[in-house]
Each structure stands twice: as structure tokens, then as C-alpha cells.
Tab-separated table of C-alpha atoms in Angstrom:
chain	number	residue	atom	x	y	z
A	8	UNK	CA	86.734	107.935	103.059
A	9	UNK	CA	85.977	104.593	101.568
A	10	UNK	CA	83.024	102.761	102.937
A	11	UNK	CA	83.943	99.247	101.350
A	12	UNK	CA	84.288	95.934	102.676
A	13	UNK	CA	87.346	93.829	102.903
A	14	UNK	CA	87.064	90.629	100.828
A	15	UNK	CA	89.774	87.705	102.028
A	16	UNK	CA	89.400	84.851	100.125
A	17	UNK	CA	91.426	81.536	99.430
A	18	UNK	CA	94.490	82.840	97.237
A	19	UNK	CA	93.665	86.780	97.097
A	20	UNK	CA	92.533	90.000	99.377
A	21	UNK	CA	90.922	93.128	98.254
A	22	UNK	CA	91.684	95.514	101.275
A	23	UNK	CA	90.693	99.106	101.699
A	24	UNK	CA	93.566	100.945	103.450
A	25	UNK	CA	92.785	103.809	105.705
A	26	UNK	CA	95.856	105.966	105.622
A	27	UNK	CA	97.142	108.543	103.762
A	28	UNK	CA	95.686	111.204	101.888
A	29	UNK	CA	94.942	109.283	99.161
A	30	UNK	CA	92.063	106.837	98.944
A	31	UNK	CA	94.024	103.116	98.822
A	32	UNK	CA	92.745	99.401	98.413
A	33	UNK	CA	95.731	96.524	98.424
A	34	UNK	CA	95.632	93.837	96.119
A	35	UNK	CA	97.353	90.987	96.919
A	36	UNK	CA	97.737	87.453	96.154
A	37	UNK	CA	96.757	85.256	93.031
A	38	UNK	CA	94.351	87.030	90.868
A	39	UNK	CA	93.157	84.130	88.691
A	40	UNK	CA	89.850	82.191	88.211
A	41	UNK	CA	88.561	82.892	92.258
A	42	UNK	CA	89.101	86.194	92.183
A	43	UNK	CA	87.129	87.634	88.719
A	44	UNK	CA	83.592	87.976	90.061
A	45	UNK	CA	84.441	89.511	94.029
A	46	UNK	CA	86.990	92.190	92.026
A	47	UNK	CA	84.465	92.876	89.377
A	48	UNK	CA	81.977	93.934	92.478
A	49	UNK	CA	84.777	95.337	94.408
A	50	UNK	CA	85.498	97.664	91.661
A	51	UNK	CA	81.939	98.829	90.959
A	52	UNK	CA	81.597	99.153	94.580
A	53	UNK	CA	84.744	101.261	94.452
A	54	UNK	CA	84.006	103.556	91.534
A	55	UNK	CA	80.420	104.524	93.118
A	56	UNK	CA	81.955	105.099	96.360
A	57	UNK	CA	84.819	107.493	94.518
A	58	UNK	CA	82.073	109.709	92.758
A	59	UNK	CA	79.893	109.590	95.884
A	60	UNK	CA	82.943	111.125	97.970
A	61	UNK	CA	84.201	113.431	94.908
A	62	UNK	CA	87.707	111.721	94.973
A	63	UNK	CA	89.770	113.042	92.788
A	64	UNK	CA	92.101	110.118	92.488
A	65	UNK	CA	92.621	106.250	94.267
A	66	UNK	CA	95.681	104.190	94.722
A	67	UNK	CA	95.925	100.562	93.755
A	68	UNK	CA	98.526	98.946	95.803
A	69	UNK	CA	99.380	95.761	94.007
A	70	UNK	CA	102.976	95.435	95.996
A	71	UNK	CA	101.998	91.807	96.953
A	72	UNK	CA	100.534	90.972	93.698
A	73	UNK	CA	101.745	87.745	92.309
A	74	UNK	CA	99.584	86.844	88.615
A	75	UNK	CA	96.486	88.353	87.441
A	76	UNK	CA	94.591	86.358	84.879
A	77	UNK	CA	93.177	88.199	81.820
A	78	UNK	CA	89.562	87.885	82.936
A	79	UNK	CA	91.044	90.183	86.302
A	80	UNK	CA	92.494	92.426	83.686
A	81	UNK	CA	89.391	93.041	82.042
A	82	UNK	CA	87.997	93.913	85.233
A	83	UNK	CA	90.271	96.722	85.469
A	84	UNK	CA	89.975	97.610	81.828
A	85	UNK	CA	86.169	97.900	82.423
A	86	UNK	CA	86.448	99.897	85.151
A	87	UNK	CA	89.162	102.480	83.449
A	88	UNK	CA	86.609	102.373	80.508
A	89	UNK	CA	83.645	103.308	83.377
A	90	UNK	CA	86.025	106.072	85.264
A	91	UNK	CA	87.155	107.726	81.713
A	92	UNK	CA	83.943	108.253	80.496
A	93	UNK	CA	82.064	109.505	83.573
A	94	UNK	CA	81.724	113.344	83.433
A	95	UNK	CA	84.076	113.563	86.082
A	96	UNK	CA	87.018	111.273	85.921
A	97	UNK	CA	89.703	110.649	88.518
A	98	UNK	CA	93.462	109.633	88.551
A	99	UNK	CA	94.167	105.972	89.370
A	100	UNK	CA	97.199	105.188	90.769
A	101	UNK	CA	99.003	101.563	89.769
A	102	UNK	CA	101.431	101.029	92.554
A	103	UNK	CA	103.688	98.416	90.592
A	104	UNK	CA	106.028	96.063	92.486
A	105	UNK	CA	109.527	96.371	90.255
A	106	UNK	CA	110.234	93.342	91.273
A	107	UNK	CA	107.814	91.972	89.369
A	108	UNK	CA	108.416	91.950	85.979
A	109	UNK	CA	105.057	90.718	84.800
A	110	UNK	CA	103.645	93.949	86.503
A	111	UNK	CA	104.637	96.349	84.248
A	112	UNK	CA	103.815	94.062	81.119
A	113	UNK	CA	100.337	93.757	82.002
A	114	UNK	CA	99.735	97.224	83.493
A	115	UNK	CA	101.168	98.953	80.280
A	116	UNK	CA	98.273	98.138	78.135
A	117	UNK	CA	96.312	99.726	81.091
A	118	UNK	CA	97.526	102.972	80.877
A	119	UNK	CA	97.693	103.598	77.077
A	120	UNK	CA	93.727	103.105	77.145
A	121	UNK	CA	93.644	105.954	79.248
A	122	UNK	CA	96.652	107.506	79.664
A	123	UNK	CA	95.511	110.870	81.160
A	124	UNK	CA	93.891	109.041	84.436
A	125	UNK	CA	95.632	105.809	84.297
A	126	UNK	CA	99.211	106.255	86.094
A	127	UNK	CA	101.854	104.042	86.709
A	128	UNK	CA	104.102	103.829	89.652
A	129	UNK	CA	106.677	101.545	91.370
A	130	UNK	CA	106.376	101.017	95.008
A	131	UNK	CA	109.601	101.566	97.023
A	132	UNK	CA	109.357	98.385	99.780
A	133	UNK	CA	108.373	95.624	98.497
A	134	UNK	CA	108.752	91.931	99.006
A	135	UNK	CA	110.740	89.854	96.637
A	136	UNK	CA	109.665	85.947	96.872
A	137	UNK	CA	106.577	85.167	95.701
A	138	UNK	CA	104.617	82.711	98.302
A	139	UNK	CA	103.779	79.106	97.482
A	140	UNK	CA	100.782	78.620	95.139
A	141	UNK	CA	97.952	79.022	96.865
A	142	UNK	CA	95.914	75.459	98.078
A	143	UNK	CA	92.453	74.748	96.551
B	4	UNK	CA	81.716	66.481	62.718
B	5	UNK	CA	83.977	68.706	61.184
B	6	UNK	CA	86.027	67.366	58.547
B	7	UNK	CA	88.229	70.082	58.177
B	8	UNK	CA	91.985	69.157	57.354
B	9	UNK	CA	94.424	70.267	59.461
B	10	UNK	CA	94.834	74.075	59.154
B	11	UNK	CA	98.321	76.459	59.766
B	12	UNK	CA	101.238	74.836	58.048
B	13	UNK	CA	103.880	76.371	61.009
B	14	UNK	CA	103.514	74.043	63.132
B	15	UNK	CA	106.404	71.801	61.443
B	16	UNK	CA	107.883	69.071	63.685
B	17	UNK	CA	106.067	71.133	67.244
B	18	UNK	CA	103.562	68.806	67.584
B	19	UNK	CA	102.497	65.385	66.419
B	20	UNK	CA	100.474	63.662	68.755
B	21	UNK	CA	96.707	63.260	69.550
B	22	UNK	CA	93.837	62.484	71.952
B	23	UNK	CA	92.223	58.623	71.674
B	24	UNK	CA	88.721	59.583	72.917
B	25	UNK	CA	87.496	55.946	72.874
B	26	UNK	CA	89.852	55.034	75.456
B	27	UNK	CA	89.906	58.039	77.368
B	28	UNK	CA	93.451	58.586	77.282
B	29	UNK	CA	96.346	60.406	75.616
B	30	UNK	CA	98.485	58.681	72.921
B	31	UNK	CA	101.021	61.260	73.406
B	32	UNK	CA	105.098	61.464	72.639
B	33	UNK	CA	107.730	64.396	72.218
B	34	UNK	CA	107.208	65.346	68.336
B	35	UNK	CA	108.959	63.577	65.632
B	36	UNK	CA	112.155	65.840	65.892
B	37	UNK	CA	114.094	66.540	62.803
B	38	UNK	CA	117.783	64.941	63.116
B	39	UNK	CA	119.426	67.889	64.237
B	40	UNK	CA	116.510	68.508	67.181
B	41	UNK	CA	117.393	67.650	70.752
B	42	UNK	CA	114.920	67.297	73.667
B	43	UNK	CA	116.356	67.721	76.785
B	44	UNK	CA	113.178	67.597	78.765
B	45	UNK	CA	109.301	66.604	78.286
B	46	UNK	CA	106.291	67.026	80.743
B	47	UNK	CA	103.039	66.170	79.064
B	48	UNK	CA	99.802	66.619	81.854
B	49	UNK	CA	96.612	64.724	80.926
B	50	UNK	CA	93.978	65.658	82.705
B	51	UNK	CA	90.018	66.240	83.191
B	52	UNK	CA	89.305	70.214	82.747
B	53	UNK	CA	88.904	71.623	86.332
B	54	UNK	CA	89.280	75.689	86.640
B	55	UNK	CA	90.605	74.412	89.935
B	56	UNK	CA	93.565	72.683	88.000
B	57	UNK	CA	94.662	75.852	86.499
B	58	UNK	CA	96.851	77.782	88.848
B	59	UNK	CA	98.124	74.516	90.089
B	60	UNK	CA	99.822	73.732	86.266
B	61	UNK	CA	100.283	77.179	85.508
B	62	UNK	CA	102.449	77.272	88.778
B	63	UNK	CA	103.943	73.957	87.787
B	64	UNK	CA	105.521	75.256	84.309
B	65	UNK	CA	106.590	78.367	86.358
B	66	UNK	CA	108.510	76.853	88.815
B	67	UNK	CA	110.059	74.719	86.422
B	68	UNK	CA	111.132	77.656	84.556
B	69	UNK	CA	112.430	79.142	87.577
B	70	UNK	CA	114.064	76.216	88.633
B	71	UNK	CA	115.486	74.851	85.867
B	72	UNK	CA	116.388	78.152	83.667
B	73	UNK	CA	116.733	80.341	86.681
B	74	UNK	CA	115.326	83.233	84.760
B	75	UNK	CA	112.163	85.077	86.328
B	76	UNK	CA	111.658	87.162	83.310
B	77	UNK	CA	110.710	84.096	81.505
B	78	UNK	CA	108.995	81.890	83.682
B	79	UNK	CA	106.626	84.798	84.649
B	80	UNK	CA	106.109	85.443	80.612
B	81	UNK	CA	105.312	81.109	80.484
B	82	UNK	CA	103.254	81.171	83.623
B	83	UNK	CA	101.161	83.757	82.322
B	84	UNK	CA	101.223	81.570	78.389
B	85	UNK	CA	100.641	78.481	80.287
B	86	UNK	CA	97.536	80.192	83.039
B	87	UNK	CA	95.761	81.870	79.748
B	88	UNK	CA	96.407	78.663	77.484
B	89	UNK	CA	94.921	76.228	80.639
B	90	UNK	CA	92.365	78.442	80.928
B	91	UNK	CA	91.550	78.623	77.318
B	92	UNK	CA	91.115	74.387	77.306
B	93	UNK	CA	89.404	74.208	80.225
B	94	UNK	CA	86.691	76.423	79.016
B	95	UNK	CA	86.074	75.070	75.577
B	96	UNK	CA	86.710	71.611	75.781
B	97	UNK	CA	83.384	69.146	75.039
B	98	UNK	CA	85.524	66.334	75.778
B	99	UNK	CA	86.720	65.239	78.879
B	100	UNK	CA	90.274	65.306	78.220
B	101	UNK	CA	92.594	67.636	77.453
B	102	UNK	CA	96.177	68.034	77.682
B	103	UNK	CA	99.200	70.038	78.137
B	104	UNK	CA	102.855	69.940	77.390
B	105	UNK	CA	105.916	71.349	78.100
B	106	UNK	CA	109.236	70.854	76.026
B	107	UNK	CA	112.741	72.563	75.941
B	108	UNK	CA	114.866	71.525	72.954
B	109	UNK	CA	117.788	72.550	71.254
B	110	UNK	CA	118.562	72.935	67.905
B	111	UNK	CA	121.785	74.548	66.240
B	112	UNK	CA	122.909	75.453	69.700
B	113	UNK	CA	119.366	77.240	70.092
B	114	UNK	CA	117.480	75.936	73.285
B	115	UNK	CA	113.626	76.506	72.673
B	116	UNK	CA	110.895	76.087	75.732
B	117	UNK	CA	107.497	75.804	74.390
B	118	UNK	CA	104.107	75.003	75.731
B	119	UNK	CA	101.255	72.948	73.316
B	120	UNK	CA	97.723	72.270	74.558
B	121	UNK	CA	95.297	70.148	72.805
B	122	UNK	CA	91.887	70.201	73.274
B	123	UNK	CA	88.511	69.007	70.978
B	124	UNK	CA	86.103	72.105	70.602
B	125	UNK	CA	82.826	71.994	69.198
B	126	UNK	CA	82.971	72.950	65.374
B	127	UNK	CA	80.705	76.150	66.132
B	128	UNK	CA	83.924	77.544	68.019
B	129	UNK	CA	86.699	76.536	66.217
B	130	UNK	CA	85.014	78.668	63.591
B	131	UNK	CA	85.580	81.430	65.775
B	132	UNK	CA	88.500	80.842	67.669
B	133	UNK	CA	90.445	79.835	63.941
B	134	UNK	CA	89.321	83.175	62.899
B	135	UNK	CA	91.173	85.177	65.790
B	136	UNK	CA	93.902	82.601	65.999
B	137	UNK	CA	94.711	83.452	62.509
B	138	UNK	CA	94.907	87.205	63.393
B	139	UNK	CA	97.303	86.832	66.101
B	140	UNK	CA	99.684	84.078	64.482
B	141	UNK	CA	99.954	86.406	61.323
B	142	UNK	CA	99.825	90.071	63.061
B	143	UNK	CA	102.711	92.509	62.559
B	144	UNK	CA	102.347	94.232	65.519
B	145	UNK	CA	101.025	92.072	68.287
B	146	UNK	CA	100.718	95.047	70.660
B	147	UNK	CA	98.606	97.015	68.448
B	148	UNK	CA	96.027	94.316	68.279
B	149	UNK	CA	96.229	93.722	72.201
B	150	UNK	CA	95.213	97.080	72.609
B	151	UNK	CA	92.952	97.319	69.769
B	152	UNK	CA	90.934	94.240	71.568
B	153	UNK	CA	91.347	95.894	74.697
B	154	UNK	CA	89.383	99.057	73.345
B	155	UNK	CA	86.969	96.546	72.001
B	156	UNK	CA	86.219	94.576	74.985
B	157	UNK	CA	86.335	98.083	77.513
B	158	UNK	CA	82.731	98.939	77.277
B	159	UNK	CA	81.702	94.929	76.668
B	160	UNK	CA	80.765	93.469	80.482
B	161	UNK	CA	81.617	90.057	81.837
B	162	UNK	CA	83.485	89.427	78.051
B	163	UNK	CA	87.458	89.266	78.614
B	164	UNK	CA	88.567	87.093	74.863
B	165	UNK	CA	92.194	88.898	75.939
B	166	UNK	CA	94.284	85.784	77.096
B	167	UNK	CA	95.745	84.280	74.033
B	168	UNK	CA	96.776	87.939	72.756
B	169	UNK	CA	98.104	88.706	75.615
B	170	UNK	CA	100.488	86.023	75.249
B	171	UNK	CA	102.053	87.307	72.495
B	172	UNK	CA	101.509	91.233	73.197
B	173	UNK	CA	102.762	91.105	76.807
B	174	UNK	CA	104.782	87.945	76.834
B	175	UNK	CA	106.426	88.213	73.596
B	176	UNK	CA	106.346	84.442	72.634
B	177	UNK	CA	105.850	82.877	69.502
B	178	UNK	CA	102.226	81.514	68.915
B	179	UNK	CA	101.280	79.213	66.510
B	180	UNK	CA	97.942	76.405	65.910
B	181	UNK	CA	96.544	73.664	63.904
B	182	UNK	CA	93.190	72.447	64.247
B	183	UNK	CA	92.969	68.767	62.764
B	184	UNK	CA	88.798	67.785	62.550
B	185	UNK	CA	87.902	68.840	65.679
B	186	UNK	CA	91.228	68.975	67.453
B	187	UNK	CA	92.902	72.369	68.167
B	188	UNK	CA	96.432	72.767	69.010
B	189	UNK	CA	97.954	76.001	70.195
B	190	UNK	CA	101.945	76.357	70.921
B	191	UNK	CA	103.675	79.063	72.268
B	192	UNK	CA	107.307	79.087	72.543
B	193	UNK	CA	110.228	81.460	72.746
B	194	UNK	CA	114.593	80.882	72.908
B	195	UNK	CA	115.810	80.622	76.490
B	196	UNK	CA	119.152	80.859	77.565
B	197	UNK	CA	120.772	77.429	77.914
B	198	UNK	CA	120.187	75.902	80.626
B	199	UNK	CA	123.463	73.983	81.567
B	200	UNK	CA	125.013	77.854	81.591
B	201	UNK	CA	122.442	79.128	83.466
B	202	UNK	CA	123.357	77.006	86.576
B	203	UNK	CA	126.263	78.623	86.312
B	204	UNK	CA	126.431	81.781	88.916
């Protein structure tokens, strides 16, 4: 399974989750200016540990996900970019909170890049308020 | 300096006021409305660009949205405007002030919320940033350049240029500019549903 490390910083997590069948790291929080440069490693990190392990496909649980800046987004658009034209793709899995209507807006553009590995789904429990704004 | 007039004819009566660098402060009022324009509400933040200001105003227009409107479609659509557009200033200012406003008005029984940032730039990048400006003011199909940038910028590392067109791919606002010698204004603004009904449960 995923040998990655946690990252909790002030305003967002990256978290590798150990269950299920499917290999799954939670994103949660405020992805904005503090978070570009640990995802953009996290998500390198991730895609070499993916090919080492012949995954097939990885979850993104973004439940708890309240902005992501467009310098985040690009991290995820390089790393769709990376994943699509590796010899040997794999699916990833956007697990979209419905009740967050940005989510969908900003994750659409996502999956037309590469719509056969890019999927979009809607999580089933998920919280409604969004917490305060993180302190700095 | 760049003695460029002021470029972009839309911006009609959105924006009329300016930065007094000498002083180091903002001469700034609601714009000159035309007779029939109301403005119910005005926020104009001055401030020093900090990336750690960001979220903080970007949160601040949200919750105001929220609050006020009580409509999370569109204060998520203005937080994201007002994150990218904060973002934007912070980065390219070479002054240090900028500023940002917020402004809901009515006009013919139409209640607009817009948010204007000014900022001076050096004349090197409002070269550039007139020439994509221009592009997404004027586009016909604001998605299909999102995702044509997004193809762009895919195999390009540690280059994102994707905030101010995703403000009007993903957030479906109105964007519009002027850059007066070496001051660039960007507004985005969209209709909201009045706000006196929307207290209404």
C-alpha cells in the first residue's frame, strides 16, 4: 500500500488512508497559498509510489475540502497530465462533497483533460458547515 | 513610465477612483453612479500585499455573501473571484499598496455584487497581463479557453496563470479591466438575488 507521509499543516492535511481496497489520501481544509508546494511533493510522491505498487487506480477524498486556489489546481492538472501520459495510466477517483458547490465547478475542468482516468464522484456522508477560516 | 491611456471602454461608471502613491494611501469612493444607480453597501480594503492577507479577505467577501445574500452558490463563486483576484495583486504589485472593493448596487430593480482591485504593475507586465485580459473579457466561450489554458499549462511545472480565467469559466461572473498609466483595474461582478427578499425564509 502507500508508503507516504502525512503532512498536517496550519489550514490543510494531506492524509494517506489505509482502508479499503482502493489506495486513498484525504484532502482537507483550505487549499490556498500554504498548501501549493507540500501538495505539489505530495503528489509526485504519490504518483511514484502508484507505479512502484502497479495501482491501478487512487481515491482522492476531498469530503472536507473547503477552497482550492488555482495554483492547487494546477497541481492536480500536472499530475493528471504526468498519470495520462505514463505508459501505464491509472483511474483517479475525485470524491466530491455535493455539498459543495464549488467542488464540482473546479473538478469539471479536471476531468475533461482526461476524461478516461479522471472520474468524478460524490461522497455519501459528508459534513455541511464549512469551519472558520483558518488563523495565520 | 508608461503613458498608456486608459484601455477597455466597459468599465462605464464601475470604477473611478485611484491610488495617491505619494501619500501612501487610497483616495478611494463608491464610483460616480449614474442617477438611476443605487449602492446599498461599500467595503473598500487598503492594504500592504501579504499572501498571508489573502484567505483572510477572500473569507471576508465570502461571509459577507453568505451573510448578507444568504446564497452559497454565490459567495463560493465570489470567494473563489475575490481569493484569485487577491492573489493576482499581491503578486504583481511594485507598489506597496493595493486595494480591494466590494459593492452591491441596484439598478432598474437589478441588484449587482461586484469585486474591483487596483493595483500598479510594472509596464513589462501589464504588457502581458493586457494581452490575456483582453482574451478573457472578449471570449465567446469562457470555458473553452479555461480548458484550452489548462492543456497549455499541464505539461508547464510550477506555472499555474489559471486564476483570472477561472473566474469567469468556473464562476460565471462578468470580468472586465482598465489599465490607466500604470494602474490596472480588474472587476468582476454578476446579478444576485435581492437581498431584502433573501432574508426572507
Amino acid at each position: 500500500m502507500l508508503n507516504l507521509p502525512a503532512i498536517r499543516a496550519n489550514g490543510f492535511a494531506l492524509v494517506p488512508l489505509a482502508d479499503g481496497p482502493t489506495p486513498t489520501i484525504k484532502f482537507s481544509g483550505n487549499g490556498d497559498t500554504e498548501a501549493i508546494s507540500p501538495l505539489d511533493r505530495f503528489l509526485k510522491l504519490l504518483h511514484k509510489n502508484l507505479i512502484d505498487e502497479n495501482c491501478t487506480s487512487v481515491a482522492v477524498d476531498l469530503g472536507e475540502l473547503y477552497f482550492m486556489n488555482s495554483s492547487c489546481l494546477k497541481a492536480f492538472v500536472s499530475w493528471i497530465y504526468k498519470v495520462n501520459t505514463t505508459g501505464r495510466p491509472y483511474q483517479i477517483h475525485l470524491q466530491m462533497n455535493p455539498r459543495q458547490p464549488w467542488q464540482r465547478r473546479s473538478l469539471e475542468p479536471l476531468k475533461r483533460l482526461a476524461p478516461a482516468i479522471v472520474f468524478l464522484d460524490e461522497l455519501a456522508h459528508v459534513k455541511t458547515e464549512m469551519p472558520p477560516a483558518p488563523g495565520r | 513610465m508608461d503613458a498608456r491611456n486608459e484601455t477597455s471602454s466597459g468599465l462605464g461608471d464601475l470604477c473611478r477612483c485611484g491610488m495617491d502613491e505619494r501619500e501612501g494611501r487610497m483616495s478611494t469612493r463608491p464610483s460616480q453612479p449614474a442617477s438611476d444607480k443605487k449602492i446599498s453597501l461599500f467595503i473598500c480594503l487598503s492594504f500592504c500585499p501579504s499572501e498571508d492577507l489573502v484567505s483572510a479577505i477572500s473569507q471576508l467577501v465570502s461571509d459577507f455573501c453568505r451573510i448578507g445574500l444568504r446564497d452559497l452558490d454565490i459567495s463560493s463563486r465570489f470567494h473563489m473571484a475575490a481569493h484569485e483576484l487577491a492573489e493576482n495583486i499581491t503578486k504583481y504589485s511594485t507598489t506597496s499598496r493595493v486595494s480591494l472593493e466590494v459593492e452591491l448596487s441596484e439598478r432598474g430593480g437589478v441588484h449587482m455584487l461586484s469585486v474591483r482591485t487596483r493595483n500598479v504593475a510594472s509596464p513589462e507586465r501589464l504588457v502581458e497581463v493586457e494581452r490575456r485580459l483582453h482574451e478573457l473579457k472578449f471570449t465567446k466561450d469562457p470555458v473553452e479557453l479555461y480548458d484550452r489554458m489548462i492543456e497549455e499549462s499541464a505539461p508547464l511545472e510550477g506555472v499555474s496563470g489559471l486564476g483570472l480565467a477561472r473566474i469567469r469559466a468556473e464562476g460565471g461572473l462578468e470580468f472586465d479591466y482598465s489599465i490607466n498609466g500604470n494602474e490596472l483595474t480588474m472587476v468582476v461582478q454578476a446579478p444576485v438575488p435581492n437581498p431584502i427578499q433573501s432574508k426572507t425564509p
